[in-house]
Short mmCIF file of C-alpha atoms and ligand atoms in Angstrom, two decimals:
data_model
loop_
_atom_site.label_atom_id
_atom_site.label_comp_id
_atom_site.label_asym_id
_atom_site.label_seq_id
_atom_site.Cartn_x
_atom_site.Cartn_y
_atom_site.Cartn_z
CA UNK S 1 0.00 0.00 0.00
CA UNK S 2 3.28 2.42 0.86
CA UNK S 3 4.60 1.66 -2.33
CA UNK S 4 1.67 2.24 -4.74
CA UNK S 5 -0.01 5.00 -2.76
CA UNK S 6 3.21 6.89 -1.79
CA UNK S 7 4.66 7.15 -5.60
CA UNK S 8 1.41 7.74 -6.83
CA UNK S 9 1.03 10.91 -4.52
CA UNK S 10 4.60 12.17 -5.37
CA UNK S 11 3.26 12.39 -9.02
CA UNK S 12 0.30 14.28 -8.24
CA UNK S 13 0.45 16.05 -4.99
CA UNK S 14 3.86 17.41 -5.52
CA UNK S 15 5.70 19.61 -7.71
CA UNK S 16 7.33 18.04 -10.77
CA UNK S 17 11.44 18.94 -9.84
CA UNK S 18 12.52 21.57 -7.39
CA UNK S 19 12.12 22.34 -3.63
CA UNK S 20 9.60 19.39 -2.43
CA UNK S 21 9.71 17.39 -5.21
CA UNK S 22 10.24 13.92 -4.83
CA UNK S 23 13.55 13.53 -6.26
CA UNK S 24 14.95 16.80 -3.91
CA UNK S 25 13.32 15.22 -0.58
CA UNK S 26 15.41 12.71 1.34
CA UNK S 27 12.71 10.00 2.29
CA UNK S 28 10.82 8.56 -0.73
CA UNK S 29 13.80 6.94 -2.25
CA UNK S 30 14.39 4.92 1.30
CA UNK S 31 10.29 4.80 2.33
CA UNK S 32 9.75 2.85 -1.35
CA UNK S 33 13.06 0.60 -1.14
CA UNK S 34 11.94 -0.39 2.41
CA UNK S 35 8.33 -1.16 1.19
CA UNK S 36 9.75 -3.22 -1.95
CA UNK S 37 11.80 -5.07 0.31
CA UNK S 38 9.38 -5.99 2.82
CA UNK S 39 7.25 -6.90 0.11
CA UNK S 40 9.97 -8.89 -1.44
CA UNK S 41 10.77 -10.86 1.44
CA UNK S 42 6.99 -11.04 3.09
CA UNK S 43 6.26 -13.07 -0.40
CA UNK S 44 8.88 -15.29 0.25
CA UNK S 45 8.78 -16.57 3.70
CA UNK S 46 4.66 -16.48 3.50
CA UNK S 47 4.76 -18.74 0.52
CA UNK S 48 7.15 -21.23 2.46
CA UNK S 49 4.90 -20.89 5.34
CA UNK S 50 1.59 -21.47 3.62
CA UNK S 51 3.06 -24.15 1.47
CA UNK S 52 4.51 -25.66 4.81
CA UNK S 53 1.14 -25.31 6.89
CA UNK S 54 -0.62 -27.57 3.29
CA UNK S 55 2.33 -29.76 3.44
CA UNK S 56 2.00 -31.12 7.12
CA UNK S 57 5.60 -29.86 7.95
CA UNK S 58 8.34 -27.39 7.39
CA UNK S 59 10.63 -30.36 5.71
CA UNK S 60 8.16 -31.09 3.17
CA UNK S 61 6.70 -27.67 2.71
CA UNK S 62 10.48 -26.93 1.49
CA UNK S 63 10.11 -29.91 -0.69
CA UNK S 64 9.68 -29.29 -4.71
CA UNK S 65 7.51 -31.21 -5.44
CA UNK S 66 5.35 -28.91 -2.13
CA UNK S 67 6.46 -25.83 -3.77
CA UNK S 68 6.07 -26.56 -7.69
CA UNK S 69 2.33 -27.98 -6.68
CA UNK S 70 1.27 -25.04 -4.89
CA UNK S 71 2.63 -22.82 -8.11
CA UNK S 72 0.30 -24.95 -10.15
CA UNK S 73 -3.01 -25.39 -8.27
CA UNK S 74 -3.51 -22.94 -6.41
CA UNK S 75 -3.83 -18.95 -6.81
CA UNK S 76 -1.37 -18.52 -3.96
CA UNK S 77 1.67 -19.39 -5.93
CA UNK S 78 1.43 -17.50 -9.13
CA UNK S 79 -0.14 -14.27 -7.42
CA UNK S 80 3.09 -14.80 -4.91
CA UNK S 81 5.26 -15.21 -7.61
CA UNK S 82 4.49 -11.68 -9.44
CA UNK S 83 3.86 -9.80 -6.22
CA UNK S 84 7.35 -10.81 -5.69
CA UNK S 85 9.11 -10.52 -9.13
CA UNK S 86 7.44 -6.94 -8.96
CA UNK S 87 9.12 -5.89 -6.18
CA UNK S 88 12.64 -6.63 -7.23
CA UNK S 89 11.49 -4.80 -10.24
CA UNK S 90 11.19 -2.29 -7.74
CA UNK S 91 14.34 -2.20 -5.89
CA UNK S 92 16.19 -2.44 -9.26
CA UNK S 93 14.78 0.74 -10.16
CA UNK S 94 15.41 2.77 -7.27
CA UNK S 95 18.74 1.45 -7.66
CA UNK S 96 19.23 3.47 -11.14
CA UNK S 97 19.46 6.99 -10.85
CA UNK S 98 15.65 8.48 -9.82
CA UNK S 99 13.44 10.74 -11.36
CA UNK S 100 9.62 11.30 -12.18
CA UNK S 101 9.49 8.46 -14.44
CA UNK S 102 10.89 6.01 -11.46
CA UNK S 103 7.80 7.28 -9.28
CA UNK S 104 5.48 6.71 -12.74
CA UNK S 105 7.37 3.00 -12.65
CA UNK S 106 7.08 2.60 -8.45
CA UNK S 107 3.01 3.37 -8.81
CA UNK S 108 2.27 1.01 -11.56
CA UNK S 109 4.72 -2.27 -10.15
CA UNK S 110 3.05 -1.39 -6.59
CA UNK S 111 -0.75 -1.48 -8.37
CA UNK S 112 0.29 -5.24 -9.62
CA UNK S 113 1.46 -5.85 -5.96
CA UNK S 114 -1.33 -4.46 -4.47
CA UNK S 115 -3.97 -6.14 -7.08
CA UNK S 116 -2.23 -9.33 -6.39
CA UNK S 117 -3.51 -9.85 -3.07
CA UNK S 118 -7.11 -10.29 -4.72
CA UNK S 119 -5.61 -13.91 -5.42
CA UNK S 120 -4.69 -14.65 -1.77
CA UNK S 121 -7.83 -14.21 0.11
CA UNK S 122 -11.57 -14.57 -0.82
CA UNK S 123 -11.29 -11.74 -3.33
CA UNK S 124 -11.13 -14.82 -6.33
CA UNK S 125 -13.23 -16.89 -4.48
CA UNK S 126 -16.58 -16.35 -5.80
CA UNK S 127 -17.48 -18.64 -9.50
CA UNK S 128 -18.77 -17.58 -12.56
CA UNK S 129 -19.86 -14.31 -13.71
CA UNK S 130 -20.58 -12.87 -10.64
CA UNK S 131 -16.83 -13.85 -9.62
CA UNK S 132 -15.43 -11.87 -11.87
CA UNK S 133 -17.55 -8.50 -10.56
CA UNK S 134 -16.26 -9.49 -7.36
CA UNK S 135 -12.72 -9.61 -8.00
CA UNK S 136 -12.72 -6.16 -9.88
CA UNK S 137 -14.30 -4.70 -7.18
CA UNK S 138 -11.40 -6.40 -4.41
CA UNK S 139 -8.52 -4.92 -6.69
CA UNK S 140 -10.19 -1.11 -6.62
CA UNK S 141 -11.43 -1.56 -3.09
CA UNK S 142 -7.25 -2.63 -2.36
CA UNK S 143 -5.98 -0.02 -4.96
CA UNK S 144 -8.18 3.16 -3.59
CA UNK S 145 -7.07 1.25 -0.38
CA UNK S 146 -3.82 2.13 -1.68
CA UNK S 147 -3.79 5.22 -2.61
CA UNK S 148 -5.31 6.92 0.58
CA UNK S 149 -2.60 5.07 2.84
CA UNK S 150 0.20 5.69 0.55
CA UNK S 151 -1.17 9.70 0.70
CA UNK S 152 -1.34 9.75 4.42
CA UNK S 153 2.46 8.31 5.21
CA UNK S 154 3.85 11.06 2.64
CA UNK S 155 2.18 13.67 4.59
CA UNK S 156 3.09 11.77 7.35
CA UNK S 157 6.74 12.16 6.60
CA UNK S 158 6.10 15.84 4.63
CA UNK S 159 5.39 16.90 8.26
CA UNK S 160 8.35 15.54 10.01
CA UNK S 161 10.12 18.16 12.43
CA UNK S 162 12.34 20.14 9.88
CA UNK S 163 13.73 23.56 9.85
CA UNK S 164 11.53 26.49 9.10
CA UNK S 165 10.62 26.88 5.24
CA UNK S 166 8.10 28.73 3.91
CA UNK S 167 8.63 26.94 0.39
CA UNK S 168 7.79 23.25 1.84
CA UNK S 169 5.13 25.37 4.28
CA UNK S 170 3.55 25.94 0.92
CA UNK S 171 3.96 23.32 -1.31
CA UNK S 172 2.90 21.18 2.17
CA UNK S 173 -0.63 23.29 1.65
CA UNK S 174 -1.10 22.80 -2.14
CA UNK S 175 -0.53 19.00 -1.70
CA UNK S 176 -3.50 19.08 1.61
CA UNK S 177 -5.41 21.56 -0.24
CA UNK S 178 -5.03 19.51 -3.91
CA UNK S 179 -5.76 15.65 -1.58
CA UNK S 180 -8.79 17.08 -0.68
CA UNK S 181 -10.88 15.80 -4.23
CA UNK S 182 -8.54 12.91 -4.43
CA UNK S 183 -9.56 12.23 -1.07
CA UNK S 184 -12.98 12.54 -1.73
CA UNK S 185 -12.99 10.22 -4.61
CA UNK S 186 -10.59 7.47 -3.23
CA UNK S 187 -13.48 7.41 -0.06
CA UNK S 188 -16.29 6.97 -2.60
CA UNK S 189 -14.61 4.25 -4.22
CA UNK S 190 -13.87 2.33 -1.25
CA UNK S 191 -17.02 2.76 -0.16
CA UNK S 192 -18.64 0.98 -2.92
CA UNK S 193 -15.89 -1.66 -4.16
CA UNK S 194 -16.48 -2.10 0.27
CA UNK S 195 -20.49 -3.02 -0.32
CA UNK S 196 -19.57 -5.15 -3.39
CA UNK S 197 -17.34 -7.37 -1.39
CA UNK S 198 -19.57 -7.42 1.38
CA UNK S 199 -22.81 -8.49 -0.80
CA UNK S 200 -20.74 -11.31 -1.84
CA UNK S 201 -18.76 -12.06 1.44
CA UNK S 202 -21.81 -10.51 4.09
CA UNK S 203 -24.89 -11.31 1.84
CA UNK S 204 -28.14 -8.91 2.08
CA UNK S 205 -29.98 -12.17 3.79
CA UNK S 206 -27.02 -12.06 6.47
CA UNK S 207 -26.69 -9.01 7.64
CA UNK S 208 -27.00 -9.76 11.74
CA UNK S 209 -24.06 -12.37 10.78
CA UNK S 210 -22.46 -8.75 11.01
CA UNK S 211 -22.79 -8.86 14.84
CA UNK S 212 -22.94 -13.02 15.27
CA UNK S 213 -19.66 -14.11 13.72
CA UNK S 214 -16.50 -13.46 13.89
CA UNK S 215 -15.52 -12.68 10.63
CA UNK S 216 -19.05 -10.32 10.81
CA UNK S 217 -17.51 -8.90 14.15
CA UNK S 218 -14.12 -7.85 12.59
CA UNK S 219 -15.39 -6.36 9.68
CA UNK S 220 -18.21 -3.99 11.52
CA UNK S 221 -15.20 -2.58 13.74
CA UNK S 222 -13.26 -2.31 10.96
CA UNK S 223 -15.94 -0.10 9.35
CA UNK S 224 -16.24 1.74 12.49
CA UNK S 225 -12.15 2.71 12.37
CA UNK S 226 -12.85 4.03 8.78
CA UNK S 227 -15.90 6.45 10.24
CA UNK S 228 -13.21 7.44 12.50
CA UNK S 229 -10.37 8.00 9.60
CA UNK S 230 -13.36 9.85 7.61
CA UNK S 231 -14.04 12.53 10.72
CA UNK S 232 -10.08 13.27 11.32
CA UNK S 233 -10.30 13.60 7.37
CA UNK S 234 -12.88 15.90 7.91
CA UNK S 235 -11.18 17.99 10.61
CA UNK S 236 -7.89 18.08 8.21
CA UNK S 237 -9.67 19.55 5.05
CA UNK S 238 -12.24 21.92 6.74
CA UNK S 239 -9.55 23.13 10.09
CA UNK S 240 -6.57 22.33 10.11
CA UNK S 241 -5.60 22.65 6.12
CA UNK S 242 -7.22 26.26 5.75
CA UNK S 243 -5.77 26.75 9.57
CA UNK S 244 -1.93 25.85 7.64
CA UNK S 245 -2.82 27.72 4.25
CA UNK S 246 -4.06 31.10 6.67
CA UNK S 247 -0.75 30.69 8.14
CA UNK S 248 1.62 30.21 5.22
CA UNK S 249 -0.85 32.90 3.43
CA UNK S 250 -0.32 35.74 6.09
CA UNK S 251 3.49 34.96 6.37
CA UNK S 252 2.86 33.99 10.41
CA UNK S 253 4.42 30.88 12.22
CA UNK S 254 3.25 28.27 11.41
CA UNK S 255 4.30 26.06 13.56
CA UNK S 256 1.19 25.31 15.47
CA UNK S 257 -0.58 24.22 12.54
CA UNK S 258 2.16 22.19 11.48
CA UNK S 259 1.95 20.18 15.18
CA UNK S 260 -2.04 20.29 15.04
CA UNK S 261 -1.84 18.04 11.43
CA UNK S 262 0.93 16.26 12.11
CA UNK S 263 -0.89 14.96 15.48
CA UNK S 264 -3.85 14.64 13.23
CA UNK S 265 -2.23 12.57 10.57
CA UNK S 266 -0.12 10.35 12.93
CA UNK S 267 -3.44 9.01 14.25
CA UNK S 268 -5.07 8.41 10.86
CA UNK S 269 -2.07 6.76 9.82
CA UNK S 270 -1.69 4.39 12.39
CA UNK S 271 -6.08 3.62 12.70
CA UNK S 272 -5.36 2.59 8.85
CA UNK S 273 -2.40 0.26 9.80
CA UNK S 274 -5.01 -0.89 12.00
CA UNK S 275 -8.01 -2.00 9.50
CA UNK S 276 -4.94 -3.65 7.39
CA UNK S 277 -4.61 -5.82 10.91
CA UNK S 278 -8.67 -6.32 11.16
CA UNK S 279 -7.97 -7.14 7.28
CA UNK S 280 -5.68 -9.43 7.34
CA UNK S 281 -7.09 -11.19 10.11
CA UNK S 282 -10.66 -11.78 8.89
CA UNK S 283 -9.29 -12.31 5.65
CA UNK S 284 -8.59 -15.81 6.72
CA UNK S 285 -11.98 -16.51 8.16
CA UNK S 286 -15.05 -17.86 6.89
CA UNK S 287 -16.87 -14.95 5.73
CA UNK S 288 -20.75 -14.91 6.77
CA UNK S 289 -22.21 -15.86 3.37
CA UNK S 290 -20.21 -19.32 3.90
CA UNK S 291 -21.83 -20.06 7.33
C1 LIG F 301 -9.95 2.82 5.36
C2 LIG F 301 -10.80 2.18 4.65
C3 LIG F 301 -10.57 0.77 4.15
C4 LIG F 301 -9.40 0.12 3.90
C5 LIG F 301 -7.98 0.62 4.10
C6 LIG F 301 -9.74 -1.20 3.40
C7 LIG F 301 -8.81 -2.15 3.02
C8 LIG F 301 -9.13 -3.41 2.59
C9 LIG F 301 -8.18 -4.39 2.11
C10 LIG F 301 -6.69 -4.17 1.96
C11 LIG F 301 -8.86 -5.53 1.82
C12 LIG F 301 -8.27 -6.87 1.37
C13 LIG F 301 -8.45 -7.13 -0.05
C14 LIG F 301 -7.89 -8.54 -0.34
O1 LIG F 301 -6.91 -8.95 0.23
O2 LIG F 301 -8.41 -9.20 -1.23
C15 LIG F 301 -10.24 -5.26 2.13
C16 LIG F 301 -11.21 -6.19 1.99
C17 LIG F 301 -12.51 -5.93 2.28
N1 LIG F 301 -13.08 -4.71 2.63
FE1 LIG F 301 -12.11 -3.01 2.98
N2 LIG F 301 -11.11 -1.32 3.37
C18 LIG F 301 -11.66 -0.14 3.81
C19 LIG F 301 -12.97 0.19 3.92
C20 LIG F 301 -13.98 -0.72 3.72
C21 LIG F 301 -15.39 -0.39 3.80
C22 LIG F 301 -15.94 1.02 4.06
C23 LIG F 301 -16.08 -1.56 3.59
C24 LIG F 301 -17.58 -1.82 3.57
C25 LIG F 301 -18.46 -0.93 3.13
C26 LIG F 301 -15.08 -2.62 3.38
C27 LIG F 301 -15.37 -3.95 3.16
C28 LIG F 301 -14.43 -4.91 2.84
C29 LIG F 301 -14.73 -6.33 2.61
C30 LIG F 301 -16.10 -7.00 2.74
C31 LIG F 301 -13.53 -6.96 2.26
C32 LIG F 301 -13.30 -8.45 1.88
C33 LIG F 301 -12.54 -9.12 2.94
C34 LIG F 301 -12.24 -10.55 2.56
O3 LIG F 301 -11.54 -10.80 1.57
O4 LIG F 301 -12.71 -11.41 3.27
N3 LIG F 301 -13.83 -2.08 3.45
N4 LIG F 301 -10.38 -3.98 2.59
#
């Protein structure tokens, strides 16, 4: 999700070269290496884990014969396979000298990455026709996913304690003040590739399996961590944004709007890491529409 929604935002919410851009700041080199790698060696171990936990042992999960059959019947393996060839593609790039055209390259290896998951949890589980609606929808629901958590560690780390400039001050506002649509757009797409996986996962017959099961449980507080990301969205575009921009506008200090969205974003950022947990956890349950 760093990796695609990160390089994605330093193509649209910052200037193209220059003071701010992504090739003149020190993190998103480093932030998108780390992400590849983690990536790189997540895939990895999790295959040999998952491969082991089929097998009956760690010994024969290692096997070839484990390994080569998981590759060919299963999802799993292939979807593994490019998640991880994408993000040495990755690293090899951010090797090479960077520029805009490395972010352009980041974005579009981390959208294979993050549409990959679709194959590793109940995403590609549904047959037929209706199976295929339900796996486009998983891939947007994960790419707007994406995006929005990608946008918020870049602010994140735009709003790291740094010495007074009124140049990143403003080009800080422009990229709040320009997330605002994208914002807005990224929510309504999550909110309805959300309801598509939930008619399919949930079921409109179902719903009190919402409050009955676990998998129900998970996802309900999940959606109540995303009301709470939506109001501190809220408070950042209608406060403390215009709050920043009134500073950086009238040439004051700006420094207490600088702590009141950096406070702001640290707790959005981490309540996200936190419905990635609640997702990853109920994502190997038996959704409600199995029971
Ligand atoms: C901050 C907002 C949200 C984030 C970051 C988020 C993230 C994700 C991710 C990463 C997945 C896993 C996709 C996969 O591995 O195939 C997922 C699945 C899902 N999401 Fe969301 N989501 C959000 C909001 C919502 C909302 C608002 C709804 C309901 C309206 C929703 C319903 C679901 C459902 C039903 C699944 C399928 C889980 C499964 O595979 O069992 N999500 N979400």
């Amino acid at each position: 999700m760093v990796l695609f929604g990160s390089s994605l935002f330093l193509i649209y919410a910052l200037p193209r070269d220059g003071p701010g851009s992504g090739a003149e700041l020190s993190w998103p080199r480093k932030v998108l290496a780390w992400s590849a790698s983690v990536v790189l060696a997540a895939s990895v171990v999790g295959l040999l884990v998952h491969t082991s936990i089929l097998a009956g042992s760690i010994r024969e999960g290692m096997t070839a014969s484990s390994l080569s059959a998981v590759m060919t019947t299963m999802s799993m393996g292939p979807s593994t396979l490019i998640r991880a060839g994408a993000a040495a593609l990755t690293l090899a790039a951010l090797a090479l000298r960077v520029s805009r055209a490395t972010w352009w390259l980041c974005a579009s290896l981390g959208a294979v990455i993050c549409a990959s998951f679709a194959w590793m949890g109940h995403g590609a589980a549904t047959e037929g026709a209706p199976g295929l609606l339900h796996l486009t929808a998983d891939i947007l629901h994960t790419l707007a996913a994406g995006a929005w958590i990608g946008a918020l560690v870049a602010f994140f780390l735009l709003l790291r304690p740094r010495a007074k400039s009124v140049t990143l001050d403003s080009v800080l506002h422009r990229a709040l003040h320009g997330f605002a649509g994208v914002g807005t757009g990224l929510v309504a797409v999550i909110v309805a590739t959300g309801l598509a996986n939930s008619w399919f996962l949930v079921g409109p017959t179902r719903i009190s399996g919402l409050w009955t099961t676990p998998y129900g449980q998970l996802l309900s507080l999940k959606l109540v961590l995303f009301v709470s990301m939506l109001a501190l969205a809220a408070a950042n575009r209608f406060h403390l944004t215009p709050a920043l921009g009134a500073a950086v506008d009238g040439g004051e200090a700006s420094g207490q709007a600088l702590d009141a969205l950096r406070r702001s974003l640290a707790i959005e950022t981490a309540v996200s890491f936190l419905v990635l947990g609640l997702v990853a956890w109920f994502g190997t349950l038996a959704p409600v529409s199995a029971g």
